[in-house]
PDB file of C-alpha atoms in Angstrom:
ATOM      1  CA  MET A 118     122.127  18.742-230.517  1.00 74.00           C
ATOM      2  CA  VAL A 119     121.160  18.252-226.661  1.00 82.00           C
ATOM      3  CA  THR A 120     117.683  16.952-225.539  1.00 86.00           C
ATOM      4  CA  ARG A 121     116.405  18.896-222.854  1.00 89.00           C
ATOM      5  CA  ILE A 122     113.022  18.513-220.789  1.00 90.00           C
ATOM      6  CA  PRO A 123     111.361  20.672-218.247  1.00 92.00           C
ATOM      7  CA  ASN A 124     111.760  19.651-214.435  1.00 92.00           C
ATOM      8  CA  ALA A 125     108.102  18.499-214.083  1.00 94.00           C
ATOM      9  CA  ALA A 126     108.625  16.096-217.117  1.00 94.00           C
ATOM     10  CA  ALA A 127     112.018  14.671-215.127  1.00 94.00           C
ATOM     11  CA  LEU A 128     109.981  14.088-212.015  1.00 96.00           C
ATOM     12  CA  ALA A 129     107.034  12.545-214.049  1.00 96.00           C
ATOM     13  CA  ARG A 130     109.555  10.224-215.788  1.00 95.00           C
ATOM     14  CA  CYS A 131     111.190   9.450-212.503  1.00 96.00           C
ATOM     15  CA  ASN A 132     108.021   8.322-210.956  1.00 97.00           C
ATOM     16  CA  ALA A 133     107.053   6.146-213.887  1.00 97.00           C
ATOM     17  CA  GLN A 134     110.281   4.520-213.699  1.00 96.00           C
ATOM     18  CA  VAL A 135     110.082   3.584-209.750  1.00 96.00           C
ATOM     19  CA  ASP A 136     106.457   3.014-209.745  1.00 97.00           C
ATOM     20  CA  ARG A 137     107.072   0.077-212.046  1.00 96.00           C
ATOM     21  CA  LEU A 138     108.334  -1.782-209.177  1.00 97.00           C
ATOM     22  CA  ASP A 139     105.091  -1.911-207.408  1.00 96.00           C
ATOM     23  CA  ALA A 140     103.091  -3.294-210.301  1.00 95.00           C
ATOM     24  CA  GLY A 141     102.204  -7.001-210.234  1.00 93.00           C
ATOM     25  CA  THR A 142     100.521  -9.267-207.736  1.00 94.00           C
ATOM     26  CA  GLY A 143     103.066  -8.996-205.008  1.00 94.00           C
ATOM     27  CA  PRO A 144     106.044  -6.686-203.953  1.00 96.00           C
ATOM     28  CA  GLY A 145     108.975  -5.894-206.335  1.00 97.00           C
ATOM     29  CA  TYR A 146     112.028  -7.494-205.558  1.00 98.00           C
ATOM     30  CA  ILE A 147     115.905  -7.276-206.252  1.00 98.00           C
ATOM     31  CA  GLU A 148     118.216  -9.917-207.306  1.00 98.00           C
ATOM     32  CA  LEU A 149     121.939  -9.309-206.420  1.00 99.00           C
ATOM     33  CA  ARG A 150     123.941 -11.373-208.708  1.00 98.00           C
ATOM     34  CA  SER A 151     127.607 -12.341-209.226  1.00 98.00           C
ATOM     35  CA  GLY A 152     129.729 -11.485-212.615  1.00 96.00           C
ATOM     36  CA  THR A 153     129.153  -8.823-214.969  1.00 95.00           C
ATOM     37  CA  GLN A 154     125.939  -6.635-215.740  1.00 95.00           C
ATOM     38  CA  PRO A 155     124.491  -7.536-219.232  1.00 94.00           C
ATOM     39  CA  ALA A 156     124.724  -4.817-221.915  1.00 93.00           C
ATOM     40  CA  PHE A 157     121.009  -4.370-221.979  1.00 91.00           C
ATOM     41  CA  GLY A 158     118.062  -4.640-219.344  1.00 90.00           C
ATOM     42  CA  ASP A 159     116.277  -6.906-221.690  1.00 89.00           C
ATOM     43  CA  ALA A 160     119.182  -9.356-221.953  1.00 94.00           C
ATOM     44  CA  PRO A 161     118.898 -12.561-219.881  1.00 94.00           C
ATOM     45  CA  ALA A 162     120.418 -12.154-216.655  1.00 95.00           C
ATOM     46  CA  THR A 163     123.976 -13.560-216.050  1.00 95.00           C
ATOM     47  CA  GLY A 164     125.730 -14.707-213.220  1.00 97.00           C
ATOM     48  CA  MET A 165     124.436 -16.493-209.929  1.00 98.00           C
ATOM     49  CA  VAL A 166     121.825 -15.118-207.700  1.00 99.00           C
ATOM     50  CA  LEU A 167     123.333 -14.447-204.276  1.00 99.00           C
ATOM     51  CA  VAL A 168     120.481 -13.013-202.649  1.00 99.00           C
ATOM     52  CA  THR A 169     116.860 -12.072-203.551  1.00 99.00           C
ATOM     53  CA  ILE A 170     115.715  -8.979-201.480  1.00 99.00           C
ATOM     54  CA  PRO A 171     111.916  -8.045-201.203  1.00 98.00           C
ATOM     55  CA  LEU A 172     110.923  -4.290-201.534  1.00 98.00           C
ATOM     56  CA  GLN A 173     108.346  -2.380-199.544  1.00 97.00           C
ATOM     57  CA  THR A 174     105.146  -1.273-201.338  1.00 96.00           C
ATOM     58  CA  PRO A 175     105.658   1.253-202.455  1.00 97.00           C
ATOM     59  CA  ALA A 176     109.272   0.572-203.027  1.00 97.00           C
ATOM     60  CA  PHE A 177     110.230   4.476-203.504  1.00 97.00           C
ATOM     61  CA  GLY A 178     109.027   7.708-202.154  1.00 97.00           C
ATOM     62  CA  ASP A 179     107.856  10.444-204.639  1.00 97.00           C
ATOM     63  CA  ALA A 180     110.623  11.873-206.778  1.00 97.00           C
ATOM     64  CA  VAL A 181     111.988  15.390-205.700  1.00 96.00           C
ATOM     65  CA  ASP A 182     113.591  18.068-207.640  1.00 95.00           C
ATOM     66  CA  GLN A 183     117.532  18.000-207.934  1.00 93.00           C
ATOM     67  CA  SER A 184     117.643  21.506-209.580  1.00 88.00           C
ATOM     68  CA  PRO A 185     118.144  20.171-212.320  1.00 92.00           C
ATOM     69  CA  GLY A 186     116.764  16.737-212.618  1.00 94.00           C
ATOM     70  CA  ALA A 187     114.962  14.494-210.260  1.00 96.00           C
ATOM     71  CA  ARG A 188     115.671  11.950-207.775  1.00 97.00           C
ATOM     72  CA  ALA A 189     113.605   9.020-205.962  1.00 98.00           C
ATOM     73  CA  THR A 190     114.895   7.358-202.946  1.00 97.00           C
ATOM     74  CA  LEU A 191     114.374   3.730-201.620  1.00 98.00           C
ATOM     75  CA  ASN A 192     111.897   3.449-199.033  1.00 98.00           C
ATOM     76  CA  GLY A 193     113.196   1.498-195.864  1.00 96.00           C
ATOM     77  CA  VAL A 194     116.242  -0.479-195.462  1.00 97.00           C
ATOM     78  CA  PRO A 195     115.467  -3.703-197.100  1.00 98.00           C
ATOM     79  CA  SER A 196     117.564  -6.944-196.289  1.00 98.00           C
ATOM     80  CA  ALA A 197     117.350 -10.615-196.683  1.00 99.00           C
ATOM     81  CA  ASN A 198     119.564 -13.693-196.075  1.00 99.00           C
ATOM     82  CA  ALA A 199     121.903 -14.822-198.858  1.00 99.00           C
ATOM     83  CA  SER A 200     120.937 -17.903-200.651  1.00 98.00           C
ATOM     84  CA  ALA A 201     124.781 -18.245-201.922  1.00 98.00           C
ATOM     85  CA  ALA A 202     128.088 -17.040-201.439  1.00 99.00           C
ATOM     86  CA  GLY A 203     130.116 -14.947-204.043  1.00 98.00           C
ATOM     87  CA  THR A 204     130.932 -11.482-204.973  1.00 98.00           C
ATOM     88  CA  ALA A 205     128.165  -9.200-205.892  1.00 98.00           C
ATOM     89  CA  GLY A 206     128.652  -7.715-209.311  1.00 97.00           C
ATOM     90  CA  TRP A 207     125.362  -6.037-210.360  1.00 98.00           C
ATOM     91  CA  PHE A 208     121.546  -5.976-209.574  1.00 98.00           C
ATOM     92  CA  ARG A 209     118.293  -6.534-211.339  1.00 98.00           C
ATOM     93  CA  ALA A 210     115.036  -5.249-210.319  1.00 98.00           C
ATOM     94  CA  TYR A 211     111.713  -7.031-210.589  1.00 98.00           C
ATOM     95  CA  ASP A 212     108.205  -6.082-210.216  1.00 98.00           C
ATOM     96  CA  GLY A 213     105.787  -8.309-208.282  1.00 97.00           C
ATOM     97  CA  ASP A 214     105.126 -10.529-211.463  1.00 97.00           C
ATOM     98  CA  ALA A 215     108.833 -11.139-212.205  1.00 97.00           C
ATOM     99  CA  ASN A 216     109.193  -8.515-214.997  1.00 96.00           C
ATOM    100  CA  PRO A 217     112.468  -6.886-215.151  1.00 97.00           C
ATOM    101  CA  VAL A 218     112.620  -3.318-214.484  1.00 96.00           C
ATOM    102  CA  GLN A 219     116.052  -2.062-214.123  1.00 96.00           C
ATOM    103  CA  ASP A 220     119.407  -3.307-213.390  1.00 96.00           C
ATOM    104  CA  GLY A 221     122.787  -1.515-212.522  1.00 96.00           C
ATOM    105  CA  ALA A 222     125.889  -1.441-210.772  1.00 96.00           C
ATOM    106  CA  ILE A 223     126.374  -2.124-206.966  1.00 97.00           C
ATOM    107  CA  SER A 224     129.030  -1.118-204.577  1.00 97.00           C
ATOM    108  CA  VAL A 225     129.713  -0.258-201.130  1.00 96.00           C
ATOM    109  CA  ALA A 226     129.077   3.148-199.763  1.00 93.00           C
ATOM    110  CA  GLY A 227     131.035   5.533-201.797  1.00 93.00           C
ATOM    111  CA  GLY A 228     131.799   3.356-204.461  1.00 94.00           C
ATOM    112  CA  GLY A 229     130.095   4.706-207.394  1.00 92.00           C
ATOM    113  CA  GLY A 230     127.122   2.071-207.702  1.00 93.00           C
ATOM    114  CA  GLU A 231     123.706   3.018-208.356  1.00 94.00           C
ATOM    115  CA  MET A 232     122.890   0.862-205.443  1.00 97.00           C
ATOM    116  CA  GLU A 233     124.983   0.389-202.280  1.00 97.00           C
ATOM    117  CA  ILE A 234     125.101  -2.426-200.052  1.00 98.00           C
ATOM    118  CA  ASP A 235     126.736  -3.405-197.100  1.00 97.00           C
ATOM    119  CA  ASN A 236     129.233  -5.661-198.209  1.00 97.00           C
ATOM    120  CA  LEU A 237     130.172  -6.938-201.682  1.00 98.00           C
ATOM    121  CA  ALA A 238     131.699 -10.235-200.596  1.00 98.00           C
ATOM    122  CA  ILE A 239     128.526 -12.222-199.574  1.00 98.00           C
ATOM    123  CA  SER A 240     128.581 -15.299-197.399  1.00 98.00           C
ATOM    124  CA  ALA A 241     125.811 -17.956-197.644  1.00 98.00           C
ATOM    125  CA  ASN A 242     122.965 -17.305-195.199  1.00 98.00           C
ATOM    126  CA  ALA A 243     124.673 -13.722-194.174  1.00 98.00           C
ATOM    127  CA  LEU A 244     122.278 -11.071-193.998  1.00 98.00           C
ATOM    128  CA  VAL A 245     122.583  -8.360-196.849  1.00 98.00           C
ATOM    129  CA  THR A 246     121.329  -4.994-196.670  1.00 98.00           C
ATOM    130  CA  ILE A 247     120.714  -2.460-199.436  1.00 98.00           C
ATOM    131  CA  THR A 248     122.092   0.819-197.552  1.00 97.00           C
ATOM    132  CA  SER A 249     121.180   3.240-200.464  1.00 97.00           C
ATOM    133  CA  TRP A 250     119.428   3.308-203.648  1.00 97.00           C
ATOM    134  CA  ASN A 251     118.569   6.380-205.746  1.00 96.00           C
ATOM    135  CA  VAL A 252     116.886   6.609-209.149  1.00 96.00           C
ATOM    136  CA  ASP A 253     117.791   9.763-211.020  1.00 95.00           C
ATOM    137  CA  GLU A 254     116.121  11.364-214.107  1.00 94.00           C
ATOM    138  CA  LEU A 255     118.241  14.090-215.951  1.00 93.00           C
ATOM    139  CA  GLU A 256     116.678  17.220-217.541  1.00 90.00           C
ATOM    140  CA  SER A 257     119.292  17.171-220.551  1.00 82.00           C
ATOM    141  CA  ALA A 258     121.034  14.252-222.161  1.00 66.00           C
TER     142      ALA A 258
END
């Protein structure tokens, strides 16, 4: 049997997820890491941190109706200089108190990642920019 929720619930769930990034004493942030994403969001982070990118507060705008579903879009175009060189394989997002909120796949534009960055091949001290990040909530699963 398929679980279905009304659009208002999808919007509320999407907003609740992205609002977790704004919790804590400082702004949320993203770690772009080398290697393979862990199987679970509670698993210890793997790979090397290539760059840590601070987010705006609030990190996302309000979720909008996708008919069906909901989508929240990252505010701004966050960037930071890389602390290490390597190939970006995945991201983990944290709130301002360093609690993990979400992780996922990264790619360049059109590559299918939940988050898109300007270049997966990262050089030390190079500027790395998040070019797109949307968080979606489905109405059925």
